[in-house]
Short mmCIF file of C-alpha atoms and ligand atoms in Angstrom, two decimals:
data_model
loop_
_atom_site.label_atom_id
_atom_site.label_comp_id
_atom_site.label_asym_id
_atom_site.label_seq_id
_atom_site.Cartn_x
_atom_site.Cartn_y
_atom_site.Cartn_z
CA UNK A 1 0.00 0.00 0.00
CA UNK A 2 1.29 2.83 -0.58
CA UNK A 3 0.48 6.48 0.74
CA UNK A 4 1.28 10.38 -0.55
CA UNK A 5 1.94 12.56 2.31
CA UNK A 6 2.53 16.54 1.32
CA UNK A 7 3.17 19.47 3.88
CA UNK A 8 0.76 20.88 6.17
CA UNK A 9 1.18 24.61 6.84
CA UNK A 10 -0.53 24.83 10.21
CA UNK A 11 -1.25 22.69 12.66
CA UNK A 12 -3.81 22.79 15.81
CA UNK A 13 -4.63 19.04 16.86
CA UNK A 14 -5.91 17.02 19.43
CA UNK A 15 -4.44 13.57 18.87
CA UNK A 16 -5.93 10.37 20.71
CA UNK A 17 -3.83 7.51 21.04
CA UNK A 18 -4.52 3.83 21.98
CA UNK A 19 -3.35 2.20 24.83
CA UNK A 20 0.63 1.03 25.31
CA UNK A 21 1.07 -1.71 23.47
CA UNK A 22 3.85 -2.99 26.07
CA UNK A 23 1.88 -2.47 28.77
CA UNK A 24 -1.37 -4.28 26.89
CA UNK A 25 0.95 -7.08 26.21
CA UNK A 26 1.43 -7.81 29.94
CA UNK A 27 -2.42 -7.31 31.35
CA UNK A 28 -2.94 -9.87 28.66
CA UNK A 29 -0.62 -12.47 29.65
CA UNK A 30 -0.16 -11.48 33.51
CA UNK A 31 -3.88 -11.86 33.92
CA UNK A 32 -3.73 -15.01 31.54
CA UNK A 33 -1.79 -16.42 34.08
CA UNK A 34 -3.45 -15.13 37.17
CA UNK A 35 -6.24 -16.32 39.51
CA UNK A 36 -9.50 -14.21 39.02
CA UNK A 37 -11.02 -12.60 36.17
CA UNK A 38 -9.93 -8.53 34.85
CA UNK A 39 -11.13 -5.97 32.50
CA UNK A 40 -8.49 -4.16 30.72
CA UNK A 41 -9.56 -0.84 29.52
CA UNK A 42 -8.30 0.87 26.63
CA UNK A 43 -6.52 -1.94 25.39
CA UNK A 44 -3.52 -1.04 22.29
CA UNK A 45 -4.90 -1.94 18.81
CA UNK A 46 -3.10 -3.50 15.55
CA UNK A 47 -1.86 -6.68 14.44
CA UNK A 48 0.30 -7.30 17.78
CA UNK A 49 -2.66 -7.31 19.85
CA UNK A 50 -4.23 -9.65 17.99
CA UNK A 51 -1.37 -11.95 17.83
CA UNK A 52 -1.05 -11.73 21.83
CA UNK A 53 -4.88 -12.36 21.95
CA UNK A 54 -4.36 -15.47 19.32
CA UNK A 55 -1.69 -16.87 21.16
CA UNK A 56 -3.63 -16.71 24.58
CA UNK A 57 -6.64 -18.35 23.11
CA UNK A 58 -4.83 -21.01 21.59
CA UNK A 59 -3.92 -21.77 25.28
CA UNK A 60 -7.18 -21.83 26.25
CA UNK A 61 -7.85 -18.50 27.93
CA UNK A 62 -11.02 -17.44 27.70
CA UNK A 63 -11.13 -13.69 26.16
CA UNK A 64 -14.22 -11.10 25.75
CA UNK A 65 -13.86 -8.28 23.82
CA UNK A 66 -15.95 -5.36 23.29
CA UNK A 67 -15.65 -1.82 22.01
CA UNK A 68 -16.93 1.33 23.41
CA UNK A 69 -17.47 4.63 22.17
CA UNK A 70 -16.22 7.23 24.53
CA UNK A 71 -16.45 10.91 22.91
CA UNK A 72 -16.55 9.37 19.60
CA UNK A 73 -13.35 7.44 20.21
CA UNK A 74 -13.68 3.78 20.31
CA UNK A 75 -11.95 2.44 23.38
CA UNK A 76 -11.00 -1.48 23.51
CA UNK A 77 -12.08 -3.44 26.98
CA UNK A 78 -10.70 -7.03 27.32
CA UNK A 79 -12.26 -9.17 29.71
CA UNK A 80 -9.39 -11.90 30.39
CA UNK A 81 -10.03 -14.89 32.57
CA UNK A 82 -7.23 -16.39 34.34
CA UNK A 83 -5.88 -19.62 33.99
CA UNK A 84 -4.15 -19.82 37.68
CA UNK A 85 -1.14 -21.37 37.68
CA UNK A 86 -1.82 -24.78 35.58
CA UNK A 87 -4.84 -24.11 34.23
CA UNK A 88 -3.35 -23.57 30.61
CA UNK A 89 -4.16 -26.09 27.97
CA UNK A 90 -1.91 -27.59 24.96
CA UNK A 91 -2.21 -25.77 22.12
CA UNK A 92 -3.60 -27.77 19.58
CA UNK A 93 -2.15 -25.25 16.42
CA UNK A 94 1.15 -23.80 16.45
CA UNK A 95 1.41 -20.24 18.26
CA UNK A 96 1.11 -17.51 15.71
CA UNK A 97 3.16 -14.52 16.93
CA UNK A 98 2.77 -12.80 14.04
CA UNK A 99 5.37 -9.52 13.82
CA UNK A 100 5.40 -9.35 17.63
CA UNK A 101 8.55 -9.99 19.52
CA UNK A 102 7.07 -9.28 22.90
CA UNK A 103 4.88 -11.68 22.16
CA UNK A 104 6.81 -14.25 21.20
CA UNK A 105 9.56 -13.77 23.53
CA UNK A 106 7.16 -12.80 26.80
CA UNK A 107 4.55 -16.53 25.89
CA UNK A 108 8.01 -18.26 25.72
CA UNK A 109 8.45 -18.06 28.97
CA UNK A 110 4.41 -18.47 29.91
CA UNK A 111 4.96 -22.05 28.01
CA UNK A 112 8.47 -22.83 29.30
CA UNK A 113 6.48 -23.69 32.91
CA UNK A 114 3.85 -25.47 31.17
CA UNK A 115 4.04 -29.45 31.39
CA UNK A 116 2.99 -29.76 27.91
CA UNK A 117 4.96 -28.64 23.99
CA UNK A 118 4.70 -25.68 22.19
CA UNK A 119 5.19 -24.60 19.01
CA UNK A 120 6.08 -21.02 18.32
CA UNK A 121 5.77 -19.37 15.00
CA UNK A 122 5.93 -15.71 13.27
CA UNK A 123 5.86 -13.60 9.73
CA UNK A 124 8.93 -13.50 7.75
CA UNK A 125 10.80 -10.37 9.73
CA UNK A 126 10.00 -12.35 13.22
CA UNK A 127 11.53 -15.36 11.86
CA UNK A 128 14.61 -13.62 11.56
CA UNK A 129 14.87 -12.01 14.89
CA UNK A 130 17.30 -13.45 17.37
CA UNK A 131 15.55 -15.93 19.97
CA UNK A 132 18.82 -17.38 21.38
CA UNK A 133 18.59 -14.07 23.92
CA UNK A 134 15.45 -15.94 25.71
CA UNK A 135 16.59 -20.09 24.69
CA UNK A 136 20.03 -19.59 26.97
CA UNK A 137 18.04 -18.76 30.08
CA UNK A 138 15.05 -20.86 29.65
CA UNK A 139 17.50 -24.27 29.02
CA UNK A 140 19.21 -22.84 32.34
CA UNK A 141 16.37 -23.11 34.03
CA UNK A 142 15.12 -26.80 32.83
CA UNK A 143 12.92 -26.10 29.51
CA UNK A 144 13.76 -27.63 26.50
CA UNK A 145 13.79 -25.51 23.08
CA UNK A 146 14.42 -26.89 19.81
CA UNK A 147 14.83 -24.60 16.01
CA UNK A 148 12.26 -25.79 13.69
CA UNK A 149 13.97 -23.47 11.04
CA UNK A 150 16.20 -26.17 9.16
CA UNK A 151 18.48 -22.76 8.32
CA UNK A 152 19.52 -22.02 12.01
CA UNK A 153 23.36 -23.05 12.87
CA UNK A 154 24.09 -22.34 16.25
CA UNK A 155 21.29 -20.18 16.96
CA UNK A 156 17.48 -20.34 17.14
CA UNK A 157 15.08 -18.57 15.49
CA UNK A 158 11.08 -19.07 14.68
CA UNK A 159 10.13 -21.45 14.48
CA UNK A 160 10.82 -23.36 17.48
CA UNK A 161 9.32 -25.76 19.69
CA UNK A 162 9.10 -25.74 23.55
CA UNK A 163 9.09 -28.50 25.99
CA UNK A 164 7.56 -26.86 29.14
CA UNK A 165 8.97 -28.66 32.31
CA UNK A 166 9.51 -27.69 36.30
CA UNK A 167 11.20 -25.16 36.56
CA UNK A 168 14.69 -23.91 38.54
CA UNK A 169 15.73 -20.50 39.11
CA UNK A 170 18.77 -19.16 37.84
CA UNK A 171 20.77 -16.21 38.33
CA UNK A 172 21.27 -14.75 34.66
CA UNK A 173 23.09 -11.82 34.27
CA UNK A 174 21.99 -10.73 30.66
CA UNK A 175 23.88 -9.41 28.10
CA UNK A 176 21.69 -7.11 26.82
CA UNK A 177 19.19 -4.39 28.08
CA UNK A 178 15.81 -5.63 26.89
CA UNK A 179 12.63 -6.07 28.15
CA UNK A 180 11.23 -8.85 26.37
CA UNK A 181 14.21 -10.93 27.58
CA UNK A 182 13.70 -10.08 31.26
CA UNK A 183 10.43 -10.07 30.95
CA UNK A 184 10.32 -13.54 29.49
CA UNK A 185 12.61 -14.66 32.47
CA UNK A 186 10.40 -13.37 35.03
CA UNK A 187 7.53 -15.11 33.72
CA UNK A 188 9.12 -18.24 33.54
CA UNK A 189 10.28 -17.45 37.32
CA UNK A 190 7.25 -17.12 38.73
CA UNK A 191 6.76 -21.07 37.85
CA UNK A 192 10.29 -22.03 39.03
CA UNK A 193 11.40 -23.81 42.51
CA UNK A 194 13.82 -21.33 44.25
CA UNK A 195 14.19 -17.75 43.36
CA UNK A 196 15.33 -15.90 40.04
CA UNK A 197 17.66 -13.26 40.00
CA UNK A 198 17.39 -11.33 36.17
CA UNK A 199 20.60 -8.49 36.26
CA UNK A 200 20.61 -6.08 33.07
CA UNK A 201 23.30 -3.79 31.69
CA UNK A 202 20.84 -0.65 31.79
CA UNK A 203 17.32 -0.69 32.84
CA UNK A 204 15.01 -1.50 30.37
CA UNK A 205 11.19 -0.87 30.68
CA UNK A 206 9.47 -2.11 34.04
CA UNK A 207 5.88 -2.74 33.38
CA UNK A 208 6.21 -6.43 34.07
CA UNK A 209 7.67 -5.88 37.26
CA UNK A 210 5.84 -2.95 38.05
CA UNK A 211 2.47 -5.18 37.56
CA UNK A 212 3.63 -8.53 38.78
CA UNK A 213 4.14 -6.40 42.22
CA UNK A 214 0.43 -4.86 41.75
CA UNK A 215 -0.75 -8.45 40.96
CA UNK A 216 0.82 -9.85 44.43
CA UNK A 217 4.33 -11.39 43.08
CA UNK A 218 6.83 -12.31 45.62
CA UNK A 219 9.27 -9.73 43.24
CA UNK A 220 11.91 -7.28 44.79
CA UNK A 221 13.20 -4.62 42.28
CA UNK A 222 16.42 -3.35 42.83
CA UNK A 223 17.44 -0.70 39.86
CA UNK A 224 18.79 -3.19 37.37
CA UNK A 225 18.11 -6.06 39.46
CA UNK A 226 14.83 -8.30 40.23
CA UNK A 227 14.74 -10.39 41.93
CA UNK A 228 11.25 -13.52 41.50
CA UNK A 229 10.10 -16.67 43.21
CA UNK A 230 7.66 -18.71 42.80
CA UNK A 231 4.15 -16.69 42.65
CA UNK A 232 0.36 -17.01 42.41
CA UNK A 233 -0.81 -14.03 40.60
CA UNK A 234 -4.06 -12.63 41.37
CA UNK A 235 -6.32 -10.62 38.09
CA UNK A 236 -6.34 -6.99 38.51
CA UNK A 237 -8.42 -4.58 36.41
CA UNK A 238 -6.33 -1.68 34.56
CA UNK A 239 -6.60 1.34 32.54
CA UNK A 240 -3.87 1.56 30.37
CA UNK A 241 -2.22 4.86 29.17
CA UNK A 242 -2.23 5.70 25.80
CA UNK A 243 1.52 4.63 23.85
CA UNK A 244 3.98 6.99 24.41
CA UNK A 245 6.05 5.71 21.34
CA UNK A 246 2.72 6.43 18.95
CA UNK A 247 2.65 9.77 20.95
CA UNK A 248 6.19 10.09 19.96
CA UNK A 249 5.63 10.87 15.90
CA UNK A 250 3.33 13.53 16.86
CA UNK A 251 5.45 14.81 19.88
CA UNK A 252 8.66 15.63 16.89
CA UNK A 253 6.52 16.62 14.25
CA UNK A 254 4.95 19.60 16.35
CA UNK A 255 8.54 20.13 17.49
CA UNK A 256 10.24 20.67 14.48
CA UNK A 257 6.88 21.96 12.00
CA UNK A 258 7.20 26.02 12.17
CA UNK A 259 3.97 26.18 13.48
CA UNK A 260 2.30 23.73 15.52
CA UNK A 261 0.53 23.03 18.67
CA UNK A 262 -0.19 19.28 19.17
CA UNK A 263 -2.21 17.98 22.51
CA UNK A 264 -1.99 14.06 23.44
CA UNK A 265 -4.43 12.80 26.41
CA UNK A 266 -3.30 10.75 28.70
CA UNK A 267 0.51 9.53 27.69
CA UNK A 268 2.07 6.60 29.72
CA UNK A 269 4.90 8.36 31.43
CA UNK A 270 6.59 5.25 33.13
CA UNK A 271 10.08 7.21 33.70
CA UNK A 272 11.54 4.13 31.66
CA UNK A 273 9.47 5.10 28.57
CA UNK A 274 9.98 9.19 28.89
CA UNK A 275 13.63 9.39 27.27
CA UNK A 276 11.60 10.77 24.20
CA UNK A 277 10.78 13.61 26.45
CA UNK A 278 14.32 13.66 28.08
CA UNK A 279 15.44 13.84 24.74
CA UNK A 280 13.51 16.58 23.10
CA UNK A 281 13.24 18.75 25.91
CA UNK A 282 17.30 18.84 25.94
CA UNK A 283 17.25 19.26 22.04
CA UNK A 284 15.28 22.65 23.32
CA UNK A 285 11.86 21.21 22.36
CA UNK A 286 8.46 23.39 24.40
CA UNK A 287 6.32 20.70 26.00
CA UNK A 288 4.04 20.85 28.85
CA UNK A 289 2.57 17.96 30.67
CA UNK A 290 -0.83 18.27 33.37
CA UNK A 291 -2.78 15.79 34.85
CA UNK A 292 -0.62 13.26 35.81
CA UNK A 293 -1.84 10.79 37.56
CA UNK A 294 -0.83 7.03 37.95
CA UNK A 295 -3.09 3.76 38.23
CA UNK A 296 -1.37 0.19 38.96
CA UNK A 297 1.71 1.77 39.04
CA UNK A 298 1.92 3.63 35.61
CA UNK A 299 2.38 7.09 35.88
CA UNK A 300 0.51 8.70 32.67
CA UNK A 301 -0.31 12.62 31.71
CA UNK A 302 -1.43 15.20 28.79
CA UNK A 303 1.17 16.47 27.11
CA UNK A 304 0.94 19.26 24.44
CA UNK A 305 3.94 20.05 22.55
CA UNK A 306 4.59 23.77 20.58
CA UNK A 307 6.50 24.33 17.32
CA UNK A 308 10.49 25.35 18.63
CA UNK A 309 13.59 26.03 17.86
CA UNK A 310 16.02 22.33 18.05
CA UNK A 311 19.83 21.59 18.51
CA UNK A 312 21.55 18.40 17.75
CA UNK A 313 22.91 16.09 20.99
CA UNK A 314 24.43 13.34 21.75
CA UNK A 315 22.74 10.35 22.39
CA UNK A 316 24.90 7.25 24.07
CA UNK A 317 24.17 4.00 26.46
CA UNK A 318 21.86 4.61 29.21
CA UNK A 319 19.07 6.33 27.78
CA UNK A 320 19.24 4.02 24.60
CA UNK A 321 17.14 1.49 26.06
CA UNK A 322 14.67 4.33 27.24
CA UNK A 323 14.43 5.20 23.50
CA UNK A 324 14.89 2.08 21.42
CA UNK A 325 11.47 2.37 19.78
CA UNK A 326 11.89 5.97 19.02
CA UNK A 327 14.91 6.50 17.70
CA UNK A 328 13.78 6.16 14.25
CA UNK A 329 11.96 9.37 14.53
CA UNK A 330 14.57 11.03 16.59
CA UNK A 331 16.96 10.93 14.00
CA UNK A 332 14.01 12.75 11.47
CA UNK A 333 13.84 15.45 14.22
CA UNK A 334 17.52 15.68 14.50
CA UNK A 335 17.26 16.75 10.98
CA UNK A 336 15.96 19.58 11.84
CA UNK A 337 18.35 20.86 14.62
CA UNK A 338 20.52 23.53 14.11
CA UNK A 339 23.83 21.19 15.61
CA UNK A 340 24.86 17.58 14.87
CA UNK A 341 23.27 14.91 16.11
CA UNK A 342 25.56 11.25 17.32
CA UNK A 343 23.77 8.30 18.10
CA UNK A 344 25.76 5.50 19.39
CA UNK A 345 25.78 2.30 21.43
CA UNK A 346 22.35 1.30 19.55
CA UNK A 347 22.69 -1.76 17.50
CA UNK A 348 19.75 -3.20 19.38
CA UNK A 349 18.30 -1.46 16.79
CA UNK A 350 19.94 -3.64 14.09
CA UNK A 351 17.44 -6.90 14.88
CA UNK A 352 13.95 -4.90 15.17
CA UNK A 353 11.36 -5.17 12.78
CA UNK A 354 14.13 -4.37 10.35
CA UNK A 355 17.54 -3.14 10.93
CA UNK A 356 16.16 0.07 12.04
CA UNK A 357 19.63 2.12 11.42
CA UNK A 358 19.99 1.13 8.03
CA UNK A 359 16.00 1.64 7.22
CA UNK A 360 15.95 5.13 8.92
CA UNK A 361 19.19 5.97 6.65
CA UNK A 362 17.88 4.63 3.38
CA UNK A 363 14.54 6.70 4.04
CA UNK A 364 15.86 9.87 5.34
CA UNK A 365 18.55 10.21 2.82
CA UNK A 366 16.12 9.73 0.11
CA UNK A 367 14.46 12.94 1.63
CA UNK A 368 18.00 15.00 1.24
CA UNK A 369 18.91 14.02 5.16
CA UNK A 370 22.39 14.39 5.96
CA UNK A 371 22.80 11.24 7.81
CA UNK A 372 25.37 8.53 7.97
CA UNK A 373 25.42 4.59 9.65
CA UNK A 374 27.67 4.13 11.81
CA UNK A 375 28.74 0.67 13.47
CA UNK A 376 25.90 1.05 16.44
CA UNK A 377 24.10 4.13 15.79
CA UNK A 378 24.00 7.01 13.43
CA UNK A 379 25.42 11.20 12.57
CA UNK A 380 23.11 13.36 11.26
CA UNK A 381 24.25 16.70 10.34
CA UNK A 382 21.09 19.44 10.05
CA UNK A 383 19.88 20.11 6.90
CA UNK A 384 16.79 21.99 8.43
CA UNK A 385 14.95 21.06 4.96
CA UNK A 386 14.04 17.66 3.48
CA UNK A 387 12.58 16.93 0.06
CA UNK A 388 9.19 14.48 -0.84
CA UNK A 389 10.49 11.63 -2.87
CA UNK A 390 9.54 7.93 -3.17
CA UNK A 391 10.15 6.10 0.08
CA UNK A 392 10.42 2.39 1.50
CA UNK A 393 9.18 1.15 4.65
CA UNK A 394 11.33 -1.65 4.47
CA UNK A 395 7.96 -4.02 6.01
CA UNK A 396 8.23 -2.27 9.64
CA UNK A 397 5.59 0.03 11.09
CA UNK A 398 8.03 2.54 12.72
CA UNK A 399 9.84 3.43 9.86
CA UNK A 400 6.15 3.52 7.75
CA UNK A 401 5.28 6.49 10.50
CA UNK A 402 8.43 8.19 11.16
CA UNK A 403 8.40 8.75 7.19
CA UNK A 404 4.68 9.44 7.36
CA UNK A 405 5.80 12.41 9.35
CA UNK A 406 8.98 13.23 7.63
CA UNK A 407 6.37 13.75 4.69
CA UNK A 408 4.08 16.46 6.72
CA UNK A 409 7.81 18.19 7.28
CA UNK A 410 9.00 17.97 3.65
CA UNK A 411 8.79 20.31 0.80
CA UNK A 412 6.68 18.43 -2.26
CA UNK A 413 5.34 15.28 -2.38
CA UNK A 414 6.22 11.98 -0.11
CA UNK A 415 5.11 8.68 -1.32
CA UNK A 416 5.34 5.99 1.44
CA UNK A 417 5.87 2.39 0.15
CA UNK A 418 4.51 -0.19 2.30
CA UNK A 419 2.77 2.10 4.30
CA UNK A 420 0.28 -0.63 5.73
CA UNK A 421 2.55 -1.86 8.02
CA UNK A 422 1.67 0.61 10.56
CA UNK A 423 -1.07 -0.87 11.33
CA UNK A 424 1.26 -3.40 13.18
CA UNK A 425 0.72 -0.81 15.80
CA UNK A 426 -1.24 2.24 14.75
CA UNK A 427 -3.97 1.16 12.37
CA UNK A 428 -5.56 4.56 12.24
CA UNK A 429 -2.33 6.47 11.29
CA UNK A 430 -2.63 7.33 8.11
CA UNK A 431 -6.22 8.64 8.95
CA UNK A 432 -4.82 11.16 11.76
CA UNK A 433 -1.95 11.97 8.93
CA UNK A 434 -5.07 13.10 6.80
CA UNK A 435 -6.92 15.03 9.24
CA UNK A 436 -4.01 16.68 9.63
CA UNK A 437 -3.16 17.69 6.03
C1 LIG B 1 9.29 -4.13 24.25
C2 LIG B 1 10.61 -3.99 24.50
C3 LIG B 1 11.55 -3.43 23.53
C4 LIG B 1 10.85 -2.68 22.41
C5 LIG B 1 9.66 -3.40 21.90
C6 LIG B 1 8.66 -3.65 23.01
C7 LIG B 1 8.46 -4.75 25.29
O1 LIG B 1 12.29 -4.49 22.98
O2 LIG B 1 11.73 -2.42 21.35
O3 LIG B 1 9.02 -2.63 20.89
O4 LIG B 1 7.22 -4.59 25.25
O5 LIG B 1 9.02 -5.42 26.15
P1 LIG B 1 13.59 -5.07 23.75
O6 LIG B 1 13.17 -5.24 25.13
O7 LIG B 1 13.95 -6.37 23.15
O8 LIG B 1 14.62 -4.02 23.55
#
């Protein structure tokens, strides 16, 4: 599918956004898992939610969904009922993960406790992605995984089959900073004799551990330490916050279009998820957030952000994993800055959806972007002006948006290639794009 995106001279927008997907991911499964039956409220929409939901069903959780209207808006409620601890059945087709990583990495770990097999599958870019992150600890702590893809040599990707079996805790200190693999871990620990201790590099997101401790986990949190043993989760209703990493595209397009005034209600701002705001405020960006407020431990507020005046930073290790979904569409908004921009110690980026610092090179240089790869991140030099050309969202929804945007900033036209992948995430993009125009 493709989609033309040309400039928009002014813009004065109220933007709704659908709940986190990260945070949807885990009311699904926690409450999956849990004793007791929960209503999630504004659940995320796209084609990861409805692999998560797939997945779970093929368990044999039992799922309600309805939609409600709520100023025009339709709000998702899921109604999940938990399984308790064993209450899980084999599924009886493999487990469809579609493009999701989270969800393939995070029902890994559900299945790894189970006392029956599982097969895990996904699309073509998921069955590239690297699964020997979550195998290592899993065959630590007693599950059995075996490649199903005849090309893997060494290594495991989709598909793959899981023995579930009783599980022993580990103490894995984990090469990388990601969520999915911790979050996978945890899981898997809260079915495991004696505790698990999960150790990162830098802290990645927290919602699992944030709502494993609403949900009653015996979990201690410790910076980049957690600490889990065995648990019996109990269901717990939640409203989740609208996704600050959709909120992000609209957050640097107000920021860097001459004259703009964007307002997004009710933004997750788990301090793990804000380096977007970290980011642009010390790039000089003028955002305002009121009425914040948390619920099950996610802190979430409105945030408006005002056309302003950038400059480039530097961007290194720590707050990487704070921004690894929206560096894509920091680099378009470095573009824009009136200094250089370095990126480094990001080659996490390298096995998302695609490799996300050669995709946001290929796409911004098309548009006249002064930006070069580098080993583990990226320099972009301002250019203050791009140009409309043909573009390529290499099959991943982030770079489909962040060049959706780069098309609002651009002089001429912008034709997006493969546009539809969006709706991985943000079905109704291209609509807001258009209201905006
Ligand atoms: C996610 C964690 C991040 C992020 C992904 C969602 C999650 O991946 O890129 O979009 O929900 O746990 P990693 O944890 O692998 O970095």
């Amino acid at each position: 599918m493709i989609e033309k995106v040309t400039k928009s001279n002014k813009i004065n927008s109220t933007i709704r956004i659908a709940g986190d997907k990260s945070i949807s991911h885990r009311a699904a499964i926690l409450n999956s898992m849990a004793y007791g039956i929960a209503e999630v409220t504004n659940f995320c929409v796209g084609d990861d939610q409805e692999s998560v939901i797939r997945c779970l069903k093929a368990l044999g959780t039992k799922i309600i969904h309805r939609i409600d209207y709520i100023d025009d808006y339709p709000v998702h409620f899921f109604k999940i009922h938990g399984n308790g601890e064993k209450g899980f059945q084999k599924p009886k087709t493999p487990l469809d993960c579609g493009n999701s990583g989270t969800c393939m990495r995070l029902i890994s770990g559900l299945v790894a406790g189970q006392d029956f097999n599982s097969v895990l599958i996904g699309d073509k870019s998921l069955s590239k992605r690297p699964m020997n992150r979550i195998a290592t600890p899993l065959l630590q702590m007693g599950a059995s995984i075996n490649s199903l893809n005849k090309e893997d040599v060494g290594q495991i990707t989709a598909p793959f089959e899981i023995t579930g079996m009783n599980l022993n805790g580990i103490n894995y200190i984990s090469p990388v900073s990601s969520a999915q693999v911790k979050s996978c871990v945890l899981i898997a620990g809260t079915y495991a004799e004696n505790q698990t201790i999960f150790t990162e590099p830098f802290k990645s997101r927290d919602h699992t551990e944030r709502m494993m401790k609403a949900m009653g986990a015996n979990i201690k949190i410790e910076d980049t330490m957690t600490t889990i043993s065995k648990s019996k989760l109990t269901a717990q209703d939640i409203v989740i916050p609208s996704d600050i990493s959709s909120a992000a595209f609209w957050m640097v397009l107000a920021s860097c279009h001459p004259n703009a005034e964007i307002y997004l209600p009710n933004i997750g701002l788990n301090p793990n998820r804000t380096g977007i705001l970290e980011i642009l405020l010390e790039m000089g960006a003028d955002i305002n957030i009121t009425n914040k407020k948390t619920d099950m431990g996610e802190p979430r507020g409105d945030i408006t952000v005002r056309s302003s005046k950038l400059k480039g930073i530097t961007i290194d290790k720590k707050i990487i994993p704070k921004i690894i979904d929206e560096i894509p569409v920091l680099s378009l908004a470095a573009c824009f800055a009136n200094s250089e921009t370095r990126i480094s110690d990001a080659e996490e980026l390298r096995v998302k959806e695609s490799d996300r610092i050669k995709s946001t090179v290929l796409g911004l240089s098309k548009l006249g972007a002064n930006i070069k790869e580098t080993k583990d991140g990226m320099v972009i030099k301002p250019v203050r002006k791009l140009v409309g050309n043909s573009v390529e969202s290499q099959g991943d929804h982030r770079i489909a948006m962040m060049l959706g945007i780069a098309g609002l900033l651009a002089e001429k036209e912008t034709i997006v290639n493969g546009a539809e992948h969006a709706k991985v995430s943000y079905p109704n993009f291209w609509d807001e794009i258009k209201n905006i125009i």
